[in-house]
Coordinates of C-alpha atoms in Angstrom, one line a residue:
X1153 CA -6.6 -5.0 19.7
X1154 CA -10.0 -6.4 20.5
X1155 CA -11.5 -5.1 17.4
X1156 CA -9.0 -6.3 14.9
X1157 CA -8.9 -9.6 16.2
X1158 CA -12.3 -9.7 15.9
X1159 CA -12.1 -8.2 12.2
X1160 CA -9.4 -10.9 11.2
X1161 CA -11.6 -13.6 12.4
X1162 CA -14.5 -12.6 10.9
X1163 CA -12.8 -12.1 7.7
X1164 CA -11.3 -15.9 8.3
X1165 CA -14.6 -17.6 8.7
X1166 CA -16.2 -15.6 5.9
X1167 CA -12.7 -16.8 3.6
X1168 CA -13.9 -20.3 5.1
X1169 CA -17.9 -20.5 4.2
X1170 CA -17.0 -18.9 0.7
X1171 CA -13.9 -21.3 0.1
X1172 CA -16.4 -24.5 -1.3
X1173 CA -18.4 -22.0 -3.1
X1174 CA -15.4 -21.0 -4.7
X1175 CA -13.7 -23.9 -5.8
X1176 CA -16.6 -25.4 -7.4
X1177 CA -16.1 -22.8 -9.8
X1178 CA -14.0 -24.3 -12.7
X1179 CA -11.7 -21.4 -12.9
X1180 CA -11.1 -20.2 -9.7
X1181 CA -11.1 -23.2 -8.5
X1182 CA -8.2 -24.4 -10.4
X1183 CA -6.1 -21.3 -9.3
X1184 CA -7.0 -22.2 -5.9
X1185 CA -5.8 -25.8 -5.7
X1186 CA -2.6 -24.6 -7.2
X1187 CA -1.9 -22.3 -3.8
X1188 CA 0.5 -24.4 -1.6
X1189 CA 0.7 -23.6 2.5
X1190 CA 4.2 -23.1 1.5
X1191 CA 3.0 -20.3 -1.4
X1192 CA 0.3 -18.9 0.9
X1193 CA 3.0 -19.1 4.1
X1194 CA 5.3 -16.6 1.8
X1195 CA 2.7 -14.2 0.5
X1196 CA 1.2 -14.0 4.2
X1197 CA 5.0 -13.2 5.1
X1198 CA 5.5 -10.9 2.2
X1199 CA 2.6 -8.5 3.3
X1200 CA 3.1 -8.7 6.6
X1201 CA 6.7 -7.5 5.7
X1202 CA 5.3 -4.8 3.5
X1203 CA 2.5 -3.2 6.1
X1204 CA 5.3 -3.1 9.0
X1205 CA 7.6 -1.0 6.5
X1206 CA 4.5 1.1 4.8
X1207 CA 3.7 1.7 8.6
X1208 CA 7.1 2.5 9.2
X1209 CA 7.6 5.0 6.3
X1210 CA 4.0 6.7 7.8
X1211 CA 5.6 7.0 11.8
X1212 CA 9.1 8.5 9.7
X1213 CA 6.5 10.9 7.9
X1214 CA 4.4 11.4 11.1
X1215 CA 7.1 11.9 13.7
X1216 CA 9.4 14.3 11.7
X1217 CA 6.2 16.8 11.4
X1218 CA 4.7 15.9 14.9
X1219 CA 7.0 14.5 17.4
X1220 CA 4.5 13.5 19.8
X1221 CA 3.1 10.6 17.2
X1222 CA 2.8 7.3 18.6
X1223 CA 3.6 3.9 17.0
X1224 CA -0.2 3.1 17.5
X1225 CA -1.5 6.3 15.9
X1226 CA 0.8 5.6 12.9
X1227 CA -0.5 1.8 12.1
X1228 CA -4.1 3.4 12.4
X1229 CA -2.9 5.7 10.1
X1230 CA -1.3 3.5 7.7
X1231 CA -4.9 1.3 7.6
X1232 CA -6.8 4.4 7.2
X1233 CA -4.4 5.7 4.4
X1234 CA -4.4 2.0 2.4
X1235 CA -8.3 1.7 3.1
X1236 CA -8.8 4.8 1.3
X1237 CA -7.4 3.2 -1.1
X1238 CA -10.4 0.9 -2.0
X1239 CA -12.7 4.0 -2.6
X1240 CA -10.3 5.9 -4.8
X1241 CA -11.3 6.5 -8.2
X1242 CA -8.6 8.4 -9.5
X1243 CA -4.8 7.3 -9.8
X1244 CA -2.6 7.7 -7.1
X1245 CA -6.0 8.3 -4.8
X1246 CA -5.7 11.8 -5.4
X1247 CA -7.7 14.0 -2.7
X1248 CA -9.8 10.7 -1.9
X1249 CA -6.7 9.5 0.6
X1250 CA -6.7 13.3 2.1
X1251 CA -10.2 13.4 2.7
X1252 CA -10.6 9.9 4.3
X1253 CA -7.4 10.9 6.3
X1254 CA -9.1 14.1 7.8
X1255 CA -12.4 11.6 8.0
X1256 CA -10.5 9.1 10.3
X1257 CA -9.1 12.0 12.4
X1258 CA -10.9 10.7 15.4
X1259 CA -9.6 7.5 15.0
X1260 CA -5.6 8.1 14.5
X1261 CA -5.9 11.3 16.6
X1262 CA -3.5 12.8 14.5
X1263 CA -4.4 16.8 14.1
X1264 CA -5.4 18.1 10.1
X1265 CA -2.6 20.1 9.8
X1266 CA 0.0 17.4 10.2
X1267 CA -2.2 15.7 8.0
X1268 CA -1.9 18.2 5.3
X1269 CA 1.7 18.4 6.0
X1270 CA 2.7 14.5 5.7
X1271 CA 0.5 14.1 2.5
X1272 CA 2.2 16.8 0.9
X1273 CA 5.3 15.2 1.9
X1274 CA 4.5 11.5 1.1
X1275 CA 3.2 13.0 -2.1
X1276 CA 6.3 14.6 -2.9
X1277 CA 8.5 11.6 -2.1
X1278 CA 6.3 9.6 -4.5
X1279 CA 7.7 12.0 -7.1
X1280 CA 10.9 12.3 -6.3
X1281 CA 11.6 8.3 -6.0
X1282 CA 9.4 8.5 -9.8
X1283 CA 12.0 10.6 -10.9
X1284 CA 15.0 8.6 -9.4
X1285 CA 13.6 5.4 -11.0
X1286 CA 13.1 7.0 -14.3
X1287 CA 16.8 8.5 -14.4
X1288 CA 17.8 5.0 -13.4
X1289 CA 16.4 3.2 -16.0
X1290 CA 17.6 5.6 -18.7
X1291 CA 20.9 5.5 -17.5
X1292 CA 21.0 1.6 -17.4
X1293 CA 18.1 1.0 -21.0
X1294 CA 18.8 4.6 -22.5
X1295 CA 21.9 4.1 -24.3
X1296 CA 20.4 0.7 -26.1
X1297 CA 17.1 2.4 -26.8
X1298 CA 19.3 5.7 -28.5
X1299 CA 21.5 3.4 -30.8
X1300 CA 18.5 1.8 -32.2
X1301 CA 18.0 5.1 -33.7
X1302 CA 21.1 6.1 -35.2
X1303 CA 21.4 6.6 -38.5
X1304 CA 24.1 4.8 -40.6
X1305 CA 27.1 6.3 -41.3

């Protein structure tokens, strides 16, 4: 807990020496004096909401192949999984997210073959809620789409 505390402050005070550097740019700086507490109080709320459910989906994942996975080695394993994410060059950080994963072992503590096993899964997820999406927007936009290309009778 040390360390990430430590992390998030550091990251603070850097936002807070780069924040008048920043807004003396013309551009950014006009973006920025357009962000309201309130605005920057719901975003901050917003990902918070979405890392506690991304980490959620991951200790799901984790648990059902390894029962012995703790909350803690899930939200390591959730920042490992979206850090990888920075380095990935190809879409849907294919391999690169793997890799890192097996990388991090030491970290999350989580063994490679439950690894394996949970990116397969996650991966497979991803297609099938791809594949639920797609049949739900040509069930609800399909039948608009098809008329347009009717012929006359």
């Amino acid at each position: 807990p040390w360390l990430t505390f430590g992390l998030f402050a550091a990251w603070g005070l850097l936002g807070r020496l780069a924040l008048p550097r920043l807004m003396s740019n013309k551009r950014v700086g006009a973006i920025l004096k357009t962000v309201t507490p309130r605005s920057l109080a719901i975003l901050s709320l917003l990902t918070f909401t979405q890392l506690c459910i991304v980490t959620l989906i991951y200790f799901v994942e984790l648990r059902s192949l390894q029962p012995g996975v703790s909350l803690s080695q899930a939200m390591i394993y959730a920042g490992a999984a979206n850090f990888s994410l920075f380095v990935s060059l190809t879409p849907g950080a294919l391999g690169f997210r793997e890799t890192f994963l097996l990388f991090t072992q030491r970290l999350h503590g989580i063994d490679s073959s439950t690894i394996v096993a949970a990116n397969i899964l996650d991966r497979g997820l991803y297609v099938a809620f791809l594949a639920i999406l797609f049949l739900i927007i040509i069930l609800l936009h399909g039948r608009e789409q098809l008329t347009k290309f009717k012929s006359p009778k």
